[in-house]
PDB file of C-alpha atoms in Angstrom:
ATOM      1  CA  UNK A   1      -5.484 -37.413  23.315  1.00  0.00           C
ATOM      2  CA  UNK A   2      -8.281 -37.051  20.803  1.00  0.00           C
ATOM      3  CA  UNK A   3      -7.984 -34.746  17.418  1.00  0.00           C
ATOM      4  CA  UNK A   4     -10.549 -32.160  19.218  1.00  0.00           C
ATOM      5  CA  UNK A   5      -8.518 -31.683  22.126  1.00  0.00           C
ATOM      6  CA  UNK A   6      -5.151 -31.197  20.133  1.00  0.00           C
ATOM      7  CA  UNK A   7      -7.418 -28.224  18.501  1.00  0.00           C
ATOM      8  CA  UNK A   8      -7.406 -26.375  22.287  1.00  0.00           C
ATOM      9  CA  UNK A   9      -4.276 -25.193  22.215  1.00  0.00           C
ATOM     10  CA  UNK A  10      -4.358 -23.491  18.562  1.00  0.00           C
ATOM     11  CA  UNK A  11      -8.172 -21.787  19.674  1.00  0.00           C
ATOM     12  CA  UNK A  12      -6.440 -18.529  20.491  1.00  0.00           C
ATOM     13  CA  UNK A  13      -4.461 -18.233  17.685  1.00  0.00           C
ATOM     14  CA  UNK A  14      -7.978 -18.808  15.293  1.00  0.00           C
ATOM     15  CA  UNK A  15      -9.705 -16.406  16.892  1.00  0.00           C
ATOM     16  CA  UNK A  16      -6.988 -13.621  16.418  1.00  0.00           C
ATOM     17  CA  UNK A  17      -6.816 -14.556  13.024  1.00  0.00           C
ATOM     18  CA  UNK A  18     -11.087 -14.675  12.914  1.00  0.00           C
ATOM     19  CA  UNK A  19     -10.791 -10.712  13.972  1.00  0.00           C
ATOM     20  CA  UNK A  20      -8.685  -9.927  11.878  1.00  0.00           C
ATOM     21  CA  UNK A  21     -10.149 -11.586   8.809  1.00  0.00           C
ATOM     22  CA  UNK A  22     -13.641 -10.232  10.062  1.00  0.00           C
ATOM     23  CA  UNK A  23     -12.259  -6.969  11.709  1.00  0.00           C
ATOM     24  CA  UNK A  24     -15.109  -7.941  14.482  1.00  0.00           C
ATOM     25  CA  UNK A  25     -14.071  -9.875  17.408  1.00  0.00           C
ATOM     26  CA  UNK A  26     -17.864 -10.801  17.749  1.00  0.00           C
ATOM     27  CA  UNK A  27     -18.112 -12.045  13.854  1.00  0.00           C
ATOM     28  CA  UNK A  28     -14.485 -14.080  14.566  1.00  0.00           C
ATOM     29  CA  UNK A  29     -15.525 -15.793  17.366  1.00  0.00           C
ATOM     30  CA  UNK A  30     -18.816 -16.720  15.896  1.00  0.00           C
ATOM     31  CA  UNK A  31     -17.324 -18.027  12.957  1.00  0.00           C
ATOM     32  CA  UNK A  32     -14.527 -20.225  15.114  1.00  0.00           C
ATOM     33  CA  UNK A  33     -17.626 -21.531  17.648  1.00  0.00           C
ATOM     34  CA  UNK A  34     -19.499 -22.594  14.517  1.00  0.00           C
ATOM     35  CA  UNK A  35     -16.248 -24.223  13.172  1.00  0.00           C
ATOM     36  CA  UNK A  36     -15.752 -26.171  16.344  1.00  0.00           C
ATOM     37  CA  UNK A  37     -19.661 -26.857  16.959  1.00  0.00           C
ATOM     38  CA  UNK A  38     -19.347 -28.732  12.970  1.00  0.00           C
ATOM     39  CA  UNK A  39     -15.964 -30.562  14.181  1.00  0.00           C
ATOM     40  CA  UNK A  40     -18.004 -31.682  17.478  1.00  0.00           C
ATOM     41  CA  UNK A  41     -21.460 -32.746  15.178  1.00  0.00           C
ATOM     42  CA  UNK A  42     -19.298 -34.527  12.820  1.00  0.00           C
ATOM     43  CA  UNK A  43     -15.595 -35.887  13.101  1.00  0.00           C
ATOM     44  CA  UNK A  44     -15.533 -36.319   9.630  1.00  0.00           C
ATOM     45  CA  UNK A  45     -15.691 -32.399   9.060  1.00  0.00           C
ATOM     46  CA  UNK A  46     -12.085 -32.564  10.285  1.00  0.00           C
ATOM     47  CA  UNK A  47      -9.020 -33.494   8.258  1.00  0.00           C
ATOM     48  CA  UNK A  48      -7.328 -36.110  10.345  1.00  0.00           C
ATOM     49  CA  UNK A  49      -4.878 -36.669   7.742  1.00  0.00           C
ATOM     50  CA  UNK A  50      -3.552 -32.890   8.258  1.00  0.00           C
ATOM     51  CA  UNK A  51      -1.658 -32.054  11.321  1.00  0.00           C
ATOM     52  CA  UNK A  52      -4.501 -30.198  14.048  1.00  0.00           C
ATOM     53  CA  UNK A  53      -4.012 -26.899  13.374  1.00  0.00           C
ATOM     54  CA  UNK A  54      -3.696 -26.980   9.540  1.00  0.00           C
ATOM     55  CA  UNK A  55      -6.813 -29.394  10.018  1.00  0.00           C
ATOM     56  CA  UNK A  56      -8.800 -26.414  12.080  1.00  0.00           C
ATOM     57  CA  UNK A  57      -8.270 -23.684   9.741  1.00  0.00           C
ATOM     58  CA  UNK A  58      -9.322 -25.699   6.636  1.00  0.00           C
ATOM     59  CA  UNK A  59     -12.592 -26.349   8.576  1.00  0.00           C
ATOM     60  CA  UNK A  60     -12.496 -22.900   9.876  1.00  0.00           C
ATOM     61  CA  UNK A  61     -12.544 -21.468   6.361  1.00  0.00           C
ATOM     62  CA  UNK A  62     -15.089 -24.140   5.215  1.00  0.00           C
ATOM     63  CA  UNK A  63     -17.307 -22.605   7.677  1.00  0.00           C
ATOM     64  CA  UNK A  64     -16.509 -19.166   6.833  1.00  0.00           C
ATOM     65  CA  UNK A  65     -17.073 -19.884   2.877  1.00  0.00           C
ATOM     66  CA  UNK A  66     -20.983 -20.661   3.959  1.00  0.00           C
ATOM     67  CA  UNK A  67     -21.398 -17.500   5.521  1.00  0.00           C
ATOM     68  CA  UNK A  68     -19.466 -14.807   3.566  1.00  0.00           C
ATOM     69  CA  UNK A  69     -22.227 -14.213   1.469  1.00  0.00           C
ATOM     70  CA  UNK A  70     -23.714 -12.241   4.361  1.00  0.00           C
ATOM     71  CA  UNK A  71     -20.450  -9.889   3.728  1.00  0.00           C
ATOM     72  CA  UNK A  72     -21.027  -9.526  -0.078  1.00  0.00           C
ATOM     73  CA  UNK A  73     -24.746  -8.166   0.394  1.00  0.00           C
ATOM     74  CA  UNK A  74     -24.231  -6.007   2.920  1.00  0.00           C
ATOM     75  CA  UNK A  75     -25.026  -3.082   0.441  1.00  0.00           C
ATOM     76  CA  UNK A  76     -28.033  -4.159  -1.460  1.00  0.00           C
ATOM     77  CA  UNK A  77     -28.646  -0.883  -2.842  1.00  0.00           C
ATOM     78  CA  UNK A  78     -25.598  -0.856  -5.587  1.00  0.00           C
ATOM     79  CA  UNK A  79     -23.915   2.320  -4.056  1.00  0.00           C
ATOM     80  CA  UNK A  80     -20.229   2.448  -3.525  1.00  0.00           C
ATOM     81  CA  UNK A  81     -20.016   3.003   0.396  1.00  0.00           C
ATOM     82  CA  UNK A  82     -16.108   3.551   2.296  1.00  0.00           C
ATOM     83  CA  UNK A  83     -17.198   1.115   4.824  1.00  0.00           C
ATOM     84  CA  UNK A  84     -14.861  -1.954   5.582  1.00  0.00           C
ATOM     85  CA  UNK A  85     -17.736  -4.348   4.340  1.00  0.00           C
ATOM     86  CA  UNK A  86     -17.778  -2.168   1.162  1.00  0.00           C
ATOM     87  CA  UNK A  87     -14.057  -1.793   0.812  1.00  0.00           C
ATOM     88  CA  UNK A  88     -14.156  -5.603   1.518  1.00  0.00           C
ATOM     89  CA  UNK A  89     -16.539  -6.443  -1.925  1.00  0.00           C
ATOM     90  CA  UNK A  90     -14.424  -5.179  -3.892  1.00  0.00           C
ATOM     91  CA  UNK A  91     -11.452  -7.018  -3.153  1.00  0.00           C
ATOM     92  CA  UNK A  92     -10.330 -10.646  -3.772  1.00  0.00           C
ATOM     93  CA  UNK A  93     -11.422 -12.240  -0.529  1.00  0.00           C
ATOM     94  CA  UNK A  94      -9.073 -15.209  -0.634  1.00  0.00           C
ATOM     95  CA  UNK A  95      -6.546 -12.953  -1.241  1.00  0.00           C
ATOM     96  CA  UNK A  96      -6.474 -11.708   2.320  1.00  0.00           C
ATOM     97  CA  UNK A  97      -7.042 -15.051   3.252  1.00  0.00           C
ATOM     98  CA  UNK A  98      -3.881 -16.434   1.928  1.00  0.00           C
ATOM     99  CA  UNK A  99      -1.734 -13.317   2.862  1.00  0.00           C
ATOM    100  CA  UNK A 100      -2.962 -13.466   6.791  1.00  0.00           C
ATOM    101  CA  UNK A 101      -2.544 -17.314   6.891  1.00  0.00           C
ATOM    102  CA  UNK A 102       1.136 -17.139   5.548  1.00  0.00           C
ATOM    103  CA  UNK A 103       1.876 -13.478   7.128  1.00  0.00           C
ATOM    104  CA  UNK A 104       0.693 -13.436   9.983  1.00  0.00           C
ATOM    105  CA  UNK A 105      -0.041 -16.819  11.243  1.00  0.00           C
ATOM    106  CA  UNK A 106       3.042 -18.000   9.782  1.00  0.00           C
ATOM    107  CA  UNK A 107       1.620 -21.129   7.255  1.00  0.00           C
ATOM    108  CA  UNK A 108       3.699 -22.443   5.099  1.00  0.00           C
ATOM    109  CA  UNK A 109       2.706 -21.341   1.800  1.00  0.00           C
ATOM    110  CA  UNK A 110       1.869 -25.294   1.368  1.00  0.00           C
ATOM    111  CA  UNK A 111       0.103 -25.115   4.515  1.00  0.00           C
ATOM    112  CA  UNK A 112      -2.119 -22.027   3.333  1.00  0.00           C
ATOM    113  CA  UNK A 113      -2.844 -23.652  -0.156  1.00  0.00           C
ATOM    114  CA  UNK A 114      -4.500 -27.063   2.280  1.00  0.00           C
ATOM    115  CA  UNK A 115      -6.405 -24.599   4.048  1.00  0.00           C
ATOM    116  CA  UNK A 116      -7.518 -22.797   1.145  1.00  0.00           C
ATOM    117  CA  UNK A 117      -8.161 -25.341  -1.442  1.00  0.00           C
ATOM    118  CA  UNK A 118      -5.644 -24.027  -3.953  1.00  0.00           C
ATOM    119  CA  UNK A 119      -2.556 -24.782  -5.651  1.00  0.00           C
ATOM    120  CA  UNK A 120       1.050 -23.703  -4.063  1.00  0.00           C
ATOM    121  CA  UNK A 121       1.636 -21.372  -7.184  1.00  0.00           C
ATOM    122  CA  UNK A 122      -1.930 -19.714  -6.814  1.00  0.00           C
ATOM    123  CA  UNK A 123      -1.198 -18.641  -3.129  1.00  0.00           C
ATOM    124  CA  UNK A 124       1.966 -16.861  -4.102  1.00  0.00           C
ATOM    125  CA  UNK A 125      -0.110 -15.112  -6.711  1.00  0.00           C
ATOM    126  CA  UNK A 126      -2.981 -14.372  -4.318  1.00  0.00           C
ATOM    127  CA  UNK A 127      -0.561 -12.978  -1.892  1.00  0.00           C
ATOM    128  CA  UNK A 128       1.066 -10.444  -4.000  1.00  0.00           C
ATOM    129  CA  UNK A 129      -2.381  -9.585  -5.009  1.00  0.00           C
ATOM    130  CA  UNK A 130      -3.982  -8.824  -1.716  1.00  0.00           C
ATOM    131  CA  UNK A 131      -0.318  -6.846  -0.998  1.00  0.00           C
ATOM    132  CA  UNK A 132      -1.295  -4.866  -3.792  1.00  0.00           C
ATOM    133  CA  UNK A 133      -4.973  -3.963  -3.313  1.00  0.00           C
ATOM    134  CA  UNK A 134      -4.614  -3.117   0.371  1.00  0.00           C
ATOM    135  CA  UNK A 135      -2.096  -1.182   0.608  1.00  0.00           C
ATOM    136  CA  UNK A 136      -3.472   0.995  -2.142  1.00  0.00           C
ATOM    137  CA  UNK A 137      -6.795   1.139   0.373  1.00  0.00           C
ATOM    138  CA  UNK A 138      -5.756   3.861   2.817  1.00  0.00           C
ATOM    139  CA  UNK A 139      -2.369   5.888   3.736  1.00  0.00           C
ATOM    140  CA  UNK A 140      -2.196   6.990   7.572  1.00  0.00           C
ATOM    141  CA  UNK A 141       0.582   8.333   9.960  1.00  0.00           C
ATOM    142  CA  UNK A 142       1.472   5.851  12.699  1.00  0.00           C
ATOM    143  CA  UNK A 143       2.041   6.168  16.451  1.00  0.00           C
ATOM    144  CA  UNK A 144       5.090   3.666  17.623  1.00  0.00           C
ATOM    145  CA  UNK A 145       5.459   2.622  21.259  1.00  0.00           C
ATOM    146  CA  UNK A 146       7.726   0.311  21.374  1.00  0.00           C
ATOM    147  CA  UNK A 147      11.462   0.546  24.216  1.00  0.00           C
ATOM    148  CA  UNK A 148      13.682  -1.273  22.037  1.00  0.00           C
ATOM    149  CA  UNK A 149      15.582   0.944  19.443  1.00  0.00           C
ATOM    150  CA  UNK A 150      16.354  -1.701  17.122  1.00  0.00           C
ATOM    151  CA  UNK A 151      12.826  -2.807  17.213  1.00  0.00           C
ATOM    152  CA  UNK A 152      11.582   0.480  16.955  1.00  0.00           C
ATOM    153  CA  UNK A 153      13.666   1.227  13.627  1.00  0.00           C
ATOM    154  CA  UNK A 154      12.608  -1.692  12.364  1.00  0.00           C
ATOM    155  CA  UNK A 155       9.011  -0.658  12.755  1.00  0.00           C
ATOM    156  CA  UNK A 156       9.483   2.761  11.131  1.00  0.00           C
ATOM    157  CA  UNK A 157      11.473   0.969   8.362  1.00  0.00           C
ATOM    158  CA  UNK A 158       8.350  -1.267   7.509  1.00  0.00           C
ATOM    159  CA  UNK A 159       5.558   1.410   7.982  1.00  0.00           C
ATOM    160  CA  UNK A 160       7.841   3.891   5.780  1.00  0.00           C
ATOM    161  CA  UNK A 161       7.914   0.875   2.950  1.00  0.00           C
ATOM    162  CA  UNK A 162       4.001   1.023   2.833  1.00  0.00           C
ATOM    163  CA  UNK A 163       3.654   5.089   2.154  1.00  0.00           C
ATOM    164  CA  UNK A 164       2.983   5.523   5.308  1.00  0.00           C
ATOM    165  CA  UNK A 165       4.379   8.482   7.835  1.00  0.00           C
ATOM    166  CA  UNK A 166       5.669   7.739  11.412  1.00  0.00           C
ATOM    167  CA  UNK A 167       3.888  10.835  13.886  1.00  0.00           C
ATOM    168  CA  UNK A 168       6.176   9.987  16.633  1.00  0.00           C
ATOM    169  CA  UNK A 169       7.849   7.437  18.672  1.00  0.00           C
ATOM    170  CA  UNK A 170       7.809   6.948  22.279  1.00  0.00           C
ATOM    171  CA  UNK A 171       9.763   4.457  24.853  1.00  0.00           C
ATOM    172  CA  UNK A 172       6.989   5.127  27.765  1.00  0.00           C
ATOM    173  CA  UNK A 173       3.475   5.152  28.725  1.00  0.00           C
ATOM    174  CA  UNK A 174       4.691   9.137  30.064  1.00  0.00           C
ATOM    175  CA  UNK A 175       6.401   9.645  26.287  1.00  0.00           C
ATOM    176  CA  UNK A 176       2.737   7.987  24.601  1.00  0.00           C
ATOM    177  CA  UNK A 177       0.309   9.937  26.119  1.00  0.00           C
ATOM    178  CA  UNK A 178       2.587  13.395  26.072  1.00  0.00           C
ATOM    179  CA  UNK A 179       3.188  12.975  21.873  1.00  0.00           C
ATOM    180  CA  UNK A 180       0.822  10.321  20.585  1.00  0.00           C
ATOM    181  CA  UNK A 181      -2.304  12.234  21.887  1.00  0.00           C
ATOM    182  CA  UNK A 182      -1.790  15.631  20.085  1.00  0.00           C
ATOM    183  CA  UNK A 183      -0.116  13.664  17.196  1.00  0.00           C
ATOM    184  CA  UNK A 184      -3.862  12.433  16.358  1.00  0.00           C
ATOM    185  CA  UNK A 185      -2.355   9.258  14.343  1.00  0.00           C
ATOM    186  CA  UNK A 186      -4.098   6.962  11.987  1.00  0.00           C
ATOM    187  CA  UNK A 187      -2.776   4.212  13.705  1.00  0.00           C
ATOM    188  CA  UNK A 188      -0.725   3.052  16.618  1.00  0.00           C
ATOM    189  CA  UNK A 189       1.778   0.114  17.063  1.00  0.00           C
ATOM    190  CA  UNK A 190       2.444  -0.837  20.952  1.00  0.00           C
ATOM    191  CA  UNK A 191       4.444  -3.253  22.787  1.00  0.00           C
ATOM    192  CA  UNK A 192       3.254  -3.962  26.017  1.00  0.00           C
ATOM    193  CA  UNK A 193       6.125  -3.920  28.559  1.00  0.00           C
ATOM    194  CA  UNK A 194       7.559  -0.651  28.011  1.00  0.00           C
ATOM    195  CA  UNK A 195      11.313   0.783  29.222  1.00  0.00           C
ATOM    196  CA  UNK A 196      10.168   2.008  32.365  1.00  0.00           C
ATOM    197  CA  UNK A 197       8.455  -1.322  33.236  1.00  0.00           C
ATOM    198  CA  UNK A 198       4.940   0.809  32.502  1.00  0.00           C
ATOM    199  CA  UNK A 199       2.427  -0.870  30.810  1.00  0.00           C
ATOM    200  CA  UNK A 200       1.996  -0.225  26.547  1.00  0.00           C
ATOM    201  CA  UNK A 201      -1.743  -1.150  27.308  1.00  0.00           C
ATOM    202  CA  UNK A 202      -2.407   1.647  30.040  1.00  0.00           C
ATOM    203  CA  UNK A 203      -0.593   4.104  27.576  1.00  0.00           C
ATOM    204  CA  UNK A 204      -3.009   2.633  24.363  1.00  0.00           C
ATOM    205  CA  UNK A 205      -6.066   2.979  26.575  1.00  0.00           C
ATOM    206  CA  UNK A 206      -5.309   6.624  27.386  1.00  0.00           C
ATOM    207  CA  UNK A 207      -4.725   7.420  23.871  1.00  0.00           C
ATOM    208  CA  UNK A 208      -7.919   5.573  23.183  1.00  0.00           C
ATOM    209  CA  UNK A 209      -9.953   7.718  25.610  1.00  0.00           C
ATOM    210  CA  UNK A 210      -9.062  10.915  23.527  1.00  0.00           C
ATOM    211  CA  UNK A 211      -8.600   9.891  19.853  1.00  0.00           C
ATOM    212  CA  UNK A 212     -10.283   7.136  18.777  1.00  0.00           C
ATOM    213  CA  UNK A 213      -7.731   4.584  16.058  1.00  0.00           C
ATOM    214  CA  UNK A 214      -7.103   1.211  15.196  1.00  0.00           C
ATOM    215  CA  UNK A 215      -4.353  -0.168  17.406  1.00  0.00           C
ATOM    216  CA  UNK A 216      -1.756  -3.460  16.606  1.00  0.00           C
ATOM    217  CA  UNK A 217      -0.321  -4.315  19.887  1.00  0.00           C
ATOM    218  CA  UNK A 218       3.215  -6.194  18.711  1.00  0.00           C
ATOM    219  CA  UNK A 219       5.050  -8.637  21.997  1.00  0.00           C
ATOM    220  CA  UNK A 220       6.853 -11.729  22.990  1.00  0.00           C
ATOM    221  CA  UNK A 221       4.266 -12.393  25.412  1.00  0.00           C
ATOM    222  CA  UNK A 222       0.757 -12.950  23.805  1.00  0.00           C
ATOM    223  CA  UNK A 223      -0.419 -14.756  26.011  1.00  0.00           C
ATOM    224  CA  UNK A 224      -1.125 -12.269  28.696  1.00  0.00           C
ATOM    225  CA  UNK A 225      -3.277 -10.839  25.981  1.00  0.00           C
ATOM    226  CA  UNK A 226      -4.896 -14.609  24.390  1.00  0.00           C
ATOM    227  CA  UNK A 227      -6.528 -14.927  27.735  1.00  0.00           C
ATOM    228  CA  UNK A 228     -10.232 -16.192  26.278  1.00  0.00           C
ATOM    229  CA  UNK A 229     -11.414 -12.844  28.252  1.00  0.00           C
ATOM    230  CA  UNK A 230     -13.293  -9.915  26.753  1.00  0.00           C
ATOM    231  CA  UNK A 231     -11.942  -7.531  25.309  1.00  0.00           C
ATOM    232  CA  UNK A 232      -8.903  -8.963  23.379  1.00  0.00           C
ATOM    233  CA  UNK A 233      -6.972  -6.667  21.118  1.00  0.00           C
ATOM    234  CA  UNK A 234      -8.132  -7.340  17.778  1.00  0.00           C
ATOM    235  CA  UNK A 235      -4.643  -7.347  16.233  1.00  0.00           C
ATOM    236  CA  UNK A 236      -1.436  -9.194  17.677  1.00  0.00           C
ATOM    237  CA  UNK A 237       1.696 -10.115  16.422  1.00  0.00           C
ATOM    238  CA  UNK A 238       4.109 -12.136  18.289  1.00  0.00           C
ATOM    239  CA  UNK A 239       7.898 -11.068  18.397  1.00  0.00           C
ATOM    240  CA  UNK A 240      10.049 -12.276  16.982  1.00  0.00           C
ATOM    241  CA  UNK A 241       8.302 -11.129  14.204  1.00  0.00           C
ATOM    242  CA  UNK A 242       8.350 -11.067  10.501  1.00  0.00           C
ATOM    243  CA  UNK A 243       8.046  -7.975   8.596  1.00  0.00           C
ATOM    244  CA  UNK A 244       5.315  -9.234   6.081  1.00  0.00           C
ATOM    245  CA  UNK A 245       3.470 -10.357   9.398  1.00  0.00           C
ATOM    246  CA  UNK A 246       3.680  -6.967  10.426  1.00  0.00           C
ATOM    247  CA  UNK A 247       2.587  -5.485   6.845  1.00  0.00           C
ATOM    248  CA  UNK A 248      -0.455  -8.398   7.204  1.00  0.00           C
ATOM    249  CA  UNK A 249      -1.544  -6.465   9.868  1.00  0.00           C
ATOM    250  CA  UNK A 250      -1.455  -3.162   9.211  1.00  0.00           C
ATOM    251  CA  UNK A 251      -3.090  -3.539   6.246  1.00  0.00           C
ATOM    252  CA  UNK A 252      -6.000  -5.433   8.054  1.00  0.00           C
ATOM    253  CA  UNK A 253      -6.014  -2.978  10.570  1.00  0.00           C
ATOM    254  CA  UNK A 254      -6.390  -0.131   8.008  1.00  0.00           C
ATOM    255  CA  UNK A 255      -8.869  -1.730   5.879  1.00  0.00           C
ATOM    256  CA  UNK A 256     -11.395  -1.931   8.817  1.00  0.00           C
ATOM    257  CA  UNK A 257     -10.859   1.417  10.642  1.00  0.00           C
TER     258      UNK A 257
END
C-alpha cells in the first residue's frame, strides 16, 4: 500500500478537526483538499519518516500556515468586531492548534510538537495558554442529552469546571424537545442513540428548527456521522472520551457561535 492511501482512512478524522479549527465545514474541507492535492503534486510534501497520520496533519498545517493570513485581515478597518474571525486575531493561533491536536484528536504531546514545528515543552505551554484565553471568550448555559447517568454527570461535572451552567438534562428525544426548547441554551451536548432507542440527531434538529446554537454531538459510533456526506456535525467527540477533549470542544464550539 502506498503512503497516500494509508492517509484514507485518517481523512475523516482531518476534516473534523479542519471544522473545528476553521469553525466552517466549507473552509476545513478546503484546507484538507488542498493538503491532499500538495501530497498528490509532490510526494516529497509528505513526511514519510512520520507515521501517516502524524505525516498528514504536519502537511495539513503547512497548508493551513499559507492561507491563515486570509483569517488575520478579515477586518481591515482596525475596529474590534465580536465575530469568530475577530475573536480569532486576537488569540494565539497555534495555541488552539496544539490544544485540539492533543485534546481532541488525541496526539501525543510529541506527536502535536511534529505537527506543529515546536518543541515538546512549548506545546504544554501553548496548551495551557489557549485553555486560558478561550475559556475566558464566552460563558453559556448548556443543554445535555445524553441516556447514560454516569456519562451525563460527567458532562455536567466538566461544563460546571468551565463557568458554565447546565439548563437541563434529558434521556430522550420526547425529554429534549419538551425542556431544551424553552430552556433557550447557549449550547447543546447530544449523544446520538438515546434511552428509548430515539435518535439524539432528530431531537438536535428539532431544537435547531426553533433556537438556533452551536451543537457537540459526543458517541461511540462516529462513524455513522464521518460518512463524507453533507452536512456533517461540525463538532464530534468519540466516547470513550477524555475530559480535556471535551473542554477542546466546547471551547471551539463557543468561540465560533
Amino acid at each position: 500500500m502506498s503512503f497516500v492511501n494509508e492517509l484514507g482512512p485518517h481523512l475523516p478524522f482531518l476534516r473534523r478537526y479542519a471544522r473545528a479549527l476553521t469553525g466552517s465545514q466549507n473552509s476545513g474541507d478546503a484546507h484538507v483538499r488542498a493538503a491532499l492535492e500538495a501530497a498528490i503534486a509532490d510526494r516529497s510534501a509528505l513526511d514519510t519518516s512520520l507515521p501517516a497520520r502524524v505525516a498528514l496533519y504536519r502537511l495539513f498545517h503547512a497548508v493551513w500556515n499559507s492561507a491563515g493570513a486570509t483569517l488575520d485581515a478579515a477586518n481591515d478597518e482596525g475596529e474590534a468586531g465580536s465575530g469568530p474571525e475577530d475573536r480569532l486575531r486576537r488569540l494565539p493561533p497555534v495555541s488552539r492548534q496544539a490544544l485540539l491536536l492533543t485534546a481532541m484528536e488525541n496526539f501525543s504531546g510529541k506527536e502535536a510538537a511534529q505537527i506543529l514545528g515546536v518543541s515538546d515543552d512549548e506545546v504544554d505551554q501553548l496548551t495551557d495558554k489557549a485553555r486560558e484565553e478561550i475559556d475566558a471568550v464566552l460563558k453559556t448555559n448548556v443543554f445535555i442529552i445524553e441516556d447514560e447517568p454516569i456519562i451525563a454527570a460527567d458532562l455536567r461535572r466538566i461544563v460546571e469546571s468551565l463557568g458554565h451552567e447546565v439548563a437541563g438534562q434529558a434521556r430522550t428525544k420526547t425529554e429534549a424537545l419538551e425542556r431544551a426548547i424553552p430552556a433557550k441554551p447557549g449550547l447543546v451536548l447530544a449523544d446520538i442513540q438515546l434511552a428509548d432507542n430515539s435518535s439524539g440527531i432528530d431531537a438536535v434538529h428539532e431544537i435547531l428548527k426553533s433556537h438556533t446554537c452551536p451543537v457537540i454531538f459526543i458517541t461511540a459510533f462516529p462513524e455513522r456521522l464521518l460518512t463524507g456526506e453533507r452536512p456533517e456535525p461540525t463538532y464530534l467527540i468519540t466516547k470513550p472520551f477524555l475530559p480535556d477533549a471535551v473542554k477542546a470542544a466546547i471551547g471551539q464550539a463557543l468561540f465560533f457561535a
